[in-house]
JSON list of C-alpha atoms in Angstrom, two decimals:
[
{"chain": "A", "resi": 1, "resn": "ASP", "atom": "CA", "xyz": [106.96, 94.55, 103.25]},
{"chain": "A", "resi": 2, "resn": "VAL", "atom": "CA", "xyz": [103.82, 94.93, 100.87]},
{"chain": "A", "resi": 3, "resn": "ARG", "atom": "CA", "xyz": [102.59, 91.35, 101.48]},
{"chain": "A", "resi": 4, "resn": "LYS", "atom": "CA", "xyz": [102.37, 91.84, 105.11]},
{"chain": "A", "resi": 5, "resn": "VAL", "atom": "CA", "xyz": [100.52, 95.46, 104.99]},
{"chain": "A", "resi": 6, "resn": "ILE", "atom": "CA", "xyz": [97.38, 93.66, 102.66]},
{"chain": "A", "resi": 7, "resn": "GLY", "atom": "CA", "xyz": [97.54, 90.84, 105.02]},
{"chain": "A", "resi": 8, "resn": "HIS", "atom": "CA", "xyz": [96.67, 93.30, 107.74]},
{"chain": "A", "resi": 9, "resn": "LEU", "atom": "CA", "xyz": [94.24, 95.27, 105.48]},
{"chain": "A", "resi": 10, "resn": "VAL", "atom": "CA", "xyz": [92.19, 91.99, 104.50]},
{"chain": "A", "resi": 11, "resn": "LYS", "atom": "CA", "xyz": [91.64, 91.63, 108.41]},
{"chain": "A", "resi": 12, "resn": "SER", "atom": "CA", "xyz": [90.61, 95.16, 108.69]},
{"chain": "A", "resi": 13, "resn": "ASN", "atom": "CA", "xyz": [93.58, 95.98, 110.92]},
{"chain": "A", "resi": 14, "resn": "ALA", "atom": "CA", "xyz": [92.79, 99.30, 113.04]},
{"chain": "A", "resi": 15, "resn": "VAL", "atom": "CA", "xyz": [96.35, 100.39, 113.09]},
{"chain": "A", "resi": 16, "resn": "MET", "atom": "CA", "xyz": [97.30, 99.96, 109.40]},
{"chain": "A", "resi": 17, "resn": "LEU", "atom": "CA", "xyz": [93.83, 102.13, 108.73]},
{"chain": "A", "resi": 18, "resn": "GLU", "atom": "CA", "xyz": [95.38, 104.71, 111.19]},
{"chain": "A", "resi": 19, "resn": "TRP", "atom": "CA", "xyz": [98.79, 104.31, 109.58]},
{"chain": "A", "resi": 20, "resn": "LEU", "atom": "CA", "xyz": [97.19, 105.03, 106.21]},
{"chain": "A", "resi": 21, "resn": "SER", "atom": "CA", "xyz": [95.42, 108.20, 107.28]},
{"chain": "A", "resi": 22, "resn": "SER", "atom": "CA", "xyz": [97.68, 109.79, 109.27]},
{"chain": "A", "resi": 23, "resn": "GLY", "atom": "CA", "xyz": [98.55, 113.26, 108.61]},
{"chain": "A", "resi": 24, "resn": "VAL", "atom": "CA", "xyz": [102.14, 112.30, 109.62]},
{"chain": "A", "resi": 25, "resn": "VAL", "atom": "CA", "xyz": [104.01, 111.29, 106.58]},
{"chain": "A", "resi": 26, "resn": "TYR", "atom": "CA", "xyz": [107.90, 111.06, 106.12]},
{"chain": "A", "resi": 27, "resn": "ARG", "atom": "CA", "xyz": [107.66, 109.15, 102.69]},
{"chain": "A", "resi": 28, "resn": "MET", "atom": "CA", "xyz": [105.09, 108.56, 100.37]},
{"chain": "A", "resi": 29, "resn": "ASP", "atom": "CA", "xyz": [104.27, 107.18, 97.08]},
{"chain": "A", "resi": 30, "resn": "VAL", "atom": "CA", "xyz": [100.61, 108.46, 96.41]},
{"chain": "A", "resi": 31, "resn": "ARG", "atom": "CA", "xyz": [99.57, 105.67, 93.91]},
{"chain": "A", "resi": 32, "resn": "VAL", "atom": "CA", "xyz": [100.53, 102.97, 96.41]},
{"chain": "A", "resi": 33, "resn": "ARG", "atom": "CA", "xyz": [98.83, 104.82, 99.24]},
{"chain": "A", "resi": 34, "resn": "ASP", "atom": "CA", "xyz": [95.68, 105.37, 97.41]},
{"chain": "A", "resi": 35, "resn": "GLU", "atom": "CA", "xyz": [95.64, 101.32, 96.48]},
{"chain": "A", "resi": 36, "resn": "LEU", "atom": "CA", "xyz": [96.40, 100.62, 99.92]},
{"chain": "A", "resi": 37, "resn": "TRP", "atom": "CA", "xyz": [93.84, 102.78, 101.11]},
{"chain": "A", "resi": 38, "resn": "LYS", "atom": "CA", "xyz": [90.88, 101.35, 98.42]},
{"chain": "A", "resi": 39, "resn": "LEU", "atom": "CA", "xyz": [91.71, 98.06, 99.61]},
{"chain": "A", "resi": 40, "resn": "GLY", "atom": "CA", "xyz": [91.08, 99.18, 103.51]},
{"chain": "A", "resi": 41, "resn": "GLU", "atom": "CA", "xyz": [88.13, 100.17, 102.56]},
{"chain": "A", "resi": 42, "resn": "ALA", "atom": "CA", "xyz": [87.08, 97.38, 100.80]},
{"chain": "A", "resi": 43, "resn": "PHE", "atom": "CA", "xyz": [87.57, 95.25, 103.82]},
{"chain": "A", "resi": 44, "resn": "PHE", "atom": "CA", "xyz": [86.62, 97.55, 106.23]},
{"chain": "A", "resi": 45, "resn": "HIS", "atom": "CA", "xyz": [84.98, 95.49, 109.24]},
{"chain": "A", "resi": 46, "resn": "PRO", "atom": "CA", "xyz": [83.58, 97.93, 111.22]},
{"chain": "A", "resi": 47, "resn": "VAL", "atom": "CA", "xyz": [82.59, 95.27, 114.16]},
{"chain": "A", "resi": 48, "resn": "ALA", "atom": "CA", "xyz": [86.26, 93.92, 114.27]},
{"chain": "A", "resi": 49, "resn": "VAL", "atom": "CA", "xyz": [87.80, 97.51, 114.56]},
{"chain": "A", "resi": 50, "resn": "CYS", "atom": "CA", "xyz": [85.37, 98.62, 116.98]},
{"chain": "A", "resi": 51, "resn": "TRP", "atom": "CA", "xyz": [86.15, 95.66, 119.09]},
{"chain": "A", "resi": 52, "resn": "HIS", "atom": "CA", "xyz": [89.78, 96.62, 119.09]},
{"chain": "A", "resi": 53, "resn": "TYR", "atom": "CA", "xyz": [89.03, 100.31, 119.86]},
{"chain": "A", "resi": 54, "resn": "LEU", "atom": "CA", "xyz": [86.72, 99.39, 122.69]},
{"chain": "A", "resi": 55, "resn": "SER", "atom": "CA", "xyz": [89.34, 97.18, 124.05]},
{"chain": "A", "resi": 56, "resn": "MET", "atom": "CA", "xyz": [91.77, 100.16, 124.08]},
{"chain": "A", "resi": 57, "resn": "ALA", "atom": "CA", "xyz": [89.31, 102.43, 125.76]},
{"chain": "A", "resi": 58, "resn": "ARG", "atom": "CA", "xyz": [88.61, 99.83, 128.63]},
{"chain": "A", "resi": 59, "resn": "ASN", "atom": "CA", "xyz": [92.11, 99.26, 129.24]},
{"chain": "A", "resi": 60, "resn": "LYS", "atom": "CA", "xyz": [92.84, 102.93, 129.94]},
{"chain": "A", "resi": 61, "resn": "LEU", "atom": "CA", "xyz": [89.95, 103.60, 131.46]},
{"chain": "A", "resi": 62, "resn": "ALA", "atom": "CA", "xyz": [90.93, 100.89, 134.23]},
{"chain": "A", "resi": 63, "resn": "GLU", "atom": "CA", "xyz": [94.28, 103.06, 134.46]},
{"chain": "A", "resi": 64, "resn": "ILE", "atom": "CA", "xyz": [92.34, 106.09, 135.23]},
{"chain": "A", "resi": 65, "resn": "GLU", "atom": "CA", "xyz": [90.02, 104.40, 137.60]},
{"chain": "A", "resi": 66, "resn": "GLY", "atom": "CA", "xyz": [92.75, 102.79, 139.52]},
{"chain": "A", "resi": 67, "resn": "ALA", "atom": "CA", "xyz": [94.46, 106.17, 140.56]},
{"chain": "A", "resi": 68, "resn": "ASP", "atom": "CA", "xyz": [93.45, 109.13, 142.41]},
{"chain": "A", "resi": 69, "resn": "THR", "atom": "CA", "xyz": [95.00, 110.80, 139.59]},
{"chain": "A", "resi": 70, "resn": "ALA", "atom": "CA", "xyz": [96.05, 110.71, 136.13]},
{"chain": "A", "resi": 71, "resn": "LYS", "atom": "CA", "xyz": [97.75, 112.18, 132.92]},
{"chain": "A", "resi": 72, "resn": "ILE", "atom": "CA", "xyz": [95.53, 114.17, 130.48]},
{"chain": "A", "resi": 73, "resn": "LYS", "atom": "CA", "xyz": [96.91, 112.00, 127.78]},
{"chain": "A", "resi": 74, "resn": "LYS", "atom": "CA", "xyz": [95.43, 108.94, 129.62]},
{"chain": "A", "resi": 75, "resn": "TYR", "atom": "CA", "xyz": [91.80, 110.36, 129.04]},
{"chain": "A", "resi": 76, "resn": "CYS", "atom": "CA", "xyz": [92.68, 111.23, 125.49]},
{"chain": "A", "resi": 77, "resn": "TYR", "atom": "CA", "xyz": [93.55, 107.55, 125.21]},
{"chain": "A", "resi": 78, "resn": "VAL", "atom": "CA", "xyz": [90.08, 106.79, 126.45]},
{"chain": "A", "resi": 79, "resn": "LEU", "atom": "CA", "xyz": [88.13, 109.55, 124.20]},
{"chain": "A", "resi": 80, "resn": "ARG", "atom": "CA", "xyz": [89.80, 108.88, 121.02]},
{"chain": "A", "resi": 81, "resn": "PRO", "atom": "CA", "xyz": [89.10, 104.93, 120.49]},
{"chain": "A", "resi": 82, "resn": "LEU", "atom": "CA", "xyz": [85.38, 106.01, 121.95]},
{"chain": "A", "resi": 83, "resn": "ALA", "atom": "CA", "xyz": [84.97, 109.03, 119.42]},
{"chain": "A", "resi": 84, "resn": "CYS", "atom": "CA", "xyz": [86.10, 106.07, 116.50]},
{"chain": "A", "resi": 85, "resn": "ILE", "atom": "CA", "xyz": [83.41, 103.62, 117.65]},
{"chain": "A", "resi": 86, "resn": "ARG", "atom": "CA", "xyz": [80.74, 106.31, 117.63]},
{"chain": "A", "resi": 87, "resn": "TYR", "atom": "CA", "xyz": [81.93, 107.67, 114.33]},
{"chain": "A", "resi": 88, "resn": "ILE", "atom": "CA", "xyz": [81.75, 104.28, 112.82]},
{"chain": "A", "resi": 89, "resn": "HIS", "atom": "CA", "xyz": [78.46, 103.78, 114.40]},
{"chain": "A", "resi": 90, "resn": "THR", "atom": "CA", "xyz": [77.20, 107.10, 112.86]},
{"chain": "A", "resi": 91, "resn": "HIS", "atom": "CA", "xyz": [78.69, 106.96, 109.52]},
{"chain": "A", "resi": 92, "resn": "GLY", "atom": "CA", "xyz": [79.58, 103.56, 108.84]},
{"chain": "A", "resi": 93, "resn": "LYS", "atom": "CA", "xyz": [83.21, 103.95, 107.53]},
{"chain": "A", "resi": 94, "resn": "ILE", "atom": "CA", "xyz": [86.80, 104.27, 108.88]},
{"chain": "A", "resi": 95, "resn": "PRO", "atom": "CA", "xyz": [87.02, 107.04, 111.30]},
{"chain": "A", "resi": 96, "resn": "HIS", "atom": "CA", "xyz": [89.49, 109.82, 110.98]},
{"chain": "A", "resi": 97, "resn": "MET", "atom": "CA", "xyz": [92.91, 109.63, 112.64]},
{"chain": "A", "resi": 98, "resn": "GLU", "atom": "CA", "xyz": [92.65, 113.05, 114.51]},
{"chain": "A", "resi": 99, "resn": "TYR", "atom": "CA", "xyz": [90.06, 112.30, 117.07]},
{"chain": "A", "resi": 100, "resn": "GLN", "atom": "CA", "xyz": [88.85, 115.90, 117.30]},
{"chain": "A", "resi": 101, "resn": "ARG", "atom": "CA", "xyz": [87.44, 115.63, 113.65]},
{"chain": "A", "resi": 102, "resn": "ASN", "atom": "CA", "xyz": [85.67, 112.55, 114.89]},
{"chain": "A", "resi": 103, "resn": "LEU", "atom": "CA", "xyz": [84.19, 114.28, 117.99]},
{"chain": "A", "resi": 104, "resn": "ALA", "atom": "CA", "xyz": [83.07, 116.95, 115.73]},
{"chain": "A", "resi": 105, "resn": "GLU", "atom": "CA", "xyz": [81.09, 114.60, 113.62]},
{"chain": "A", "resi": 106, "resn": "ILE", "atom": "CA", "xyz": [79.59, 112.63, 116.16]},
{"chain": "A", "resi": 107, "resn": "PRO", "atom": "CA", "xyz": [76.37, 113.21, 118.36]},
{"chain": "A", "resi": 108, "resn": "LEU", "atom": "CA", "xyz": [77.70, 114.05, 121.88]},
{"chain": "A", "resi": 109, "resn": "ALA", "atom": "CA", "xyz": [76.28, 116.21, 124.68]},
{"chain": "A", "resi": 110, "resn": "GLU", "atom": "CA", "xyz": [77.13, 119.72, 124.77]},
{"chain": "A", "resi": 111, "resn": "ASP", "atom": "CA", "xyz": [78.36, 119.40, 128.41]},
{"chain": "A", "resi": 112, "resn": "ILE", "atom": "CA", "xyz": [80.31, 116.38, 127.74]},
{"chain": "A", "resi": 113, "resn": "ARG", "atom": "CA", "xyz": [81.52, 118.50, 124.73]},
{"chain": "A", "resi": 114, "resn": "ALA", "atom": "CA", "xyz": [82.15, 121.48, 126.39]},
{"chain": "A", "resi": 115, "resn": "GLU", "atom": "CA", "xyz": [83.98, 119.22, 129.09]},
{"chain": "A", "resi": 116, "resn": "ILE", "atom": "CA", "xyz": [86.13, 117.29, 126.59]},
{"chain": "A", "resi": 117, "resn": "ALA", "atom": "CA", "xyz": [87.29, 120.89, 125.12]},
{"chain": "A", "resi": 118, "resn": "SER", "atom": "CA", "xyz": [88.22, 121.96, 128.59]},
{"chain": "A", "resi": 119, "resn": "LEU", "atom": "CA", "xyz": [90.50, 119.14, 128.80]},
{"chain": "A", "resi": 120, "resn": "LEU", "atom": "CA", "xyz": [91.99, 119.18, 125.48]},
{"chain": "A", "resi": 121, "resn": "LEU", "atom": "CA", "xyz": [92.21, 123.06, 125.98]},
{"chain": "A", "resi": 122, "resn": "GLU", "atom": "CA", "xyz": [94.21, 122.22, 129.54]},
{"chain": "A", "resi": 123, "resn": "LYS", "atom": "CA", "xyz": [96.44, 119.62, 127.69]},
{"chain": "A", "resi": 124, "resn": "GLU", "atom": "CA", "xyz": [97.58, 122.37, 125.34]},
{"chain": "A", "resi": 125, "resn": "THR", "atom": "CA", "xyz": [98.87, 124.48, 128.02]},
{"chain": "A", "resi": 126, "resn": "ALA", "atom": "CA", "xyz": [99.82, 121.77, 130.87]},
{"chain": "A", "resi": 127, "resn": "ALA", "atom": "CA", "xyz": [103.46, 120.71, 131.24]},
{"chain": "A", "resi": 128, "resn": "GLU", "atom": "CA", "xyz": [104.25, 117.12, 129.80]},
{"chain": "A", "resi": 129, "resn": "GLY", "atom": "CA", "xyz": [103.17, 114.55, 132.40]},
{"chain": "A", "resi": 130, "resn": "TYR", "atom": "CA", "xyz": [100.80, 116.72, 134.14]},
{"chain": "A", "resi": 131, "resn": "SER", "atom": "CA", "xyz": [98.12, 114.73, 136.20]},
{"chain": "A", "resi": 132, "resn": "LEU", "atom": "CA", "xyz": [94.89, 115.87, 137.27]},
{"chain": "A", "resi": 133, "resn": "PRO", "atom": "CA", "xyz": [92.28, 114.77, 140.05]},
{"chain": "A", "resi": 134, "resn": "GLN", "atom": "CA", "xyz": [89.83, 112.50, 138.62]},
{"chain": "A", "resi": 135, "resn": "ASN", "atom": "CA", "xyz": [87.23, 114.15, 136.39]},
{"chain": "A", "resi": 136, "resn": "LYS", "atom": "CA", "xyz": [84.14, 112.66, 137.63]},
{"chain": "A", "resi": 137, "resn": "MET", "atom": "CA", "xyz": [81.90, 114.24, 134.62]},
{"chain": "A", "resi": 138, "resn": "LEU", "atom": "CA", "xyz": [84.40, 112.35, 131.64]},
{"chain": "A", "resi": 139, "resn": "LEU", "atom": "CA", "xyz": [84.42, 109.14, 134.02]},
{"chain": "A", "resi": 140, "resn": "HIS", "atom": "CA", "xyz": [80.90, 108.62, 134.03]},
{"chain": "A", "resi": 141, "resn": "TYR", "atom": "CA", "xyz": [80.63, 109.50, 130.39]},
{"chain": "A", "resi": 142, "resn": "PHE", "atom": "CA", "xyz": [83.52, 106.53, 129.80]},
{"chain": "A", "resi": 143, "resn": "ARG", "atom": "CA", "xyz": [81.40, 104.19, 131.47]},
{"chain": "A", "resi": 144, "resn": "GLU", "atom": "CA", "xyz": [78.35, 105.22, 129.85]},
{"chain": "A", "resi": 145, "resn": "GLU", "atom": "CA", "xyz": [79.85, 105.19, 126.10]},
{"chain": "A", "resi": 146, "resn": "THR", "atom": "CA", "xyz": [81.94, 101.67, 126.72]},
{"chain": "A", "resi": 147, "resn": "ALA", "atom": "CA", "xyz": [78.81, 99.91, 127.94]},
{"chain": "A", "resi": 148, "resn": "TRP", "atom": "CA", "xyz": [76.71, 101.60, 125.47]},
{"chain": "A", "resi": 149, "resn": "ALA", "atom": "CA", "xyz": [79.13, 99.96, 122.72]},
{"chain": "A", "resi": 150, "resn": "GLU", "atom": "CA", "xyz": [79.54, 96.64, 124.63]},
{"chain": "A", "resi": 151, "resn": "LYS", "atom": "CA", "xyz": [75.60, 96.28, 123.70]},
{"chain": "A", "resi": 152, "resn": "TRP", "atom": "CA", "xyz": [75.91, 97.83, 120.33]},
{"chain": "A", "resi": 153, "resn": "LEU", "atom": "CA", "xyz": [78.74, 94.95, 119.56]},
{"chain": "A", "resi": 154, "resn": "ALA", "atom": "CA", "xyz": [76.58, 91.88, 120.76]},
{"chain": "A", "resi": 155, "resn": "THR", "atom": "CA", "xyz": [73.65, 92.88, 118.58]},
{"chain": "A", "resi": 156, "resn": "VAL", "atom": "CA", "xyz": [75.13, 94.10, 115.00]},
{"chain": "A", "resi": 157, "resn": "HIS", "atom": "CA", "xyz": [76.26, 91.88, 112.58]},
{"chain": "A", "resi": 158, "resn": "HIS", "atom": "CA", "xyz": [78.63, 92.76, 109.36]},
{"chain": "A", "resi": 159, "resn": "GLU", "atom": "CA", "xyz": [79.19, 90.32, 106.67]},
{"chain": "A", "resi": 160, "resn": "LYS", "atom": "CA", "xyz": [83.11, 90.40, 105.93]},
{"chain": "A", "resi": 161, "resn": "TYR", "atom": "CA", "xyz": [84.22, 91.16, 102.59]},
{"chain": "A", "resi": 162, "resn": "ARG", "atom": "CA", "xyz": [85.94, 88.43, 101.21]},
{"chain": "A", "resi": 163, "resn": "ASP", "atom": "CA", "xyz": [87.30, 89.20, 97.62]},
{"chain": "A", "resi": 164, "resn": "TYR", "atom": "CA", "xyz": [90.68, 87.86, 97.88]},
{"chain": "A", "resi": 165, "resn": "LYS", "atom": "CA", "xyz": [91.19, 87.95, 94.07]},
{"chain": "A", "resi": 166, "resn": "TYR", "atom": "CA", "xyz": [91.40, 91.82, 94.99]},
{"chain": "A", "resi": 167, "resn": "ALA", "atom": "CA", "xyz": [93.74, 91.96, 97.29]},
{"chain": "A", "resi": 168, "resn": "ASN", "atom": "CA", "xyz": [95.90, 90.02, 94.94]},
{"chain": "A", "resi": 169, "resn": "GLN", "atom": "CA", "xyz": [95.37, 92.29, 92.29]},
{"chain": "A", "resi": 170, "resn": "THR", "atom": "CA", "xyz": [96.34, 95.04, 94.48]},
{"chain": "A", "resi": 171, "resn": "PHE", "atom": "CA", "xyz": [99.33, 93.51, 95.48]},
{"chain": "A", "resi": 172, "resn": "ARG", "atom": "CA", "xyz": [100.36, 92.77, 91.62]},
{"chain": "A", "resi": 173, "resn": "LYS", "atom": "CA", "xyz": [99.66, 96.14, 90.97]},
{"chain": "A", "resi": 174, "resn": "ILE", "atom": "CA", "xyz": [101.87, 97.74, 93.63]},
{"chain": "A", "resi": 175, "resn": "ILE", "atom": "CA", "xyz": [104.63, 95.48, 92.87]}
]
């Protein structure tokens, strides 16, 4: 439903932006995708998207902290949104869908980068559903990063783009 997609993009819906930038494509009309991407970039609201990612990170972090062990996937579910927030802070634009690309393009302490690389390597070789004991270094990093993001987001302001004529034009162009 083109109208619904445009409505989500006008609200800077992070999931819509991720779908448009995903490398997994089953069927695509390149012109439609390009028009929707331009609209998504125009209406991109970094603060709203960062709050979305921060909420995701906090929820998954709470799950990891509440148990003695956690699946590697859960660590990735905290890593990815935190990397997206840092990417937006650093570059001021829509983050990549693949968090490894975001990680490569954000400032990160070498010991944390090495720990993340080790975790991702373990994820590639471990059996599905493998759990590991709490990783104190990553948990500390997650807590610091979420605290930093909360403070930063409380101080940053971004004027919302409101050219709804552009959204209507895009709708008509696609239809």
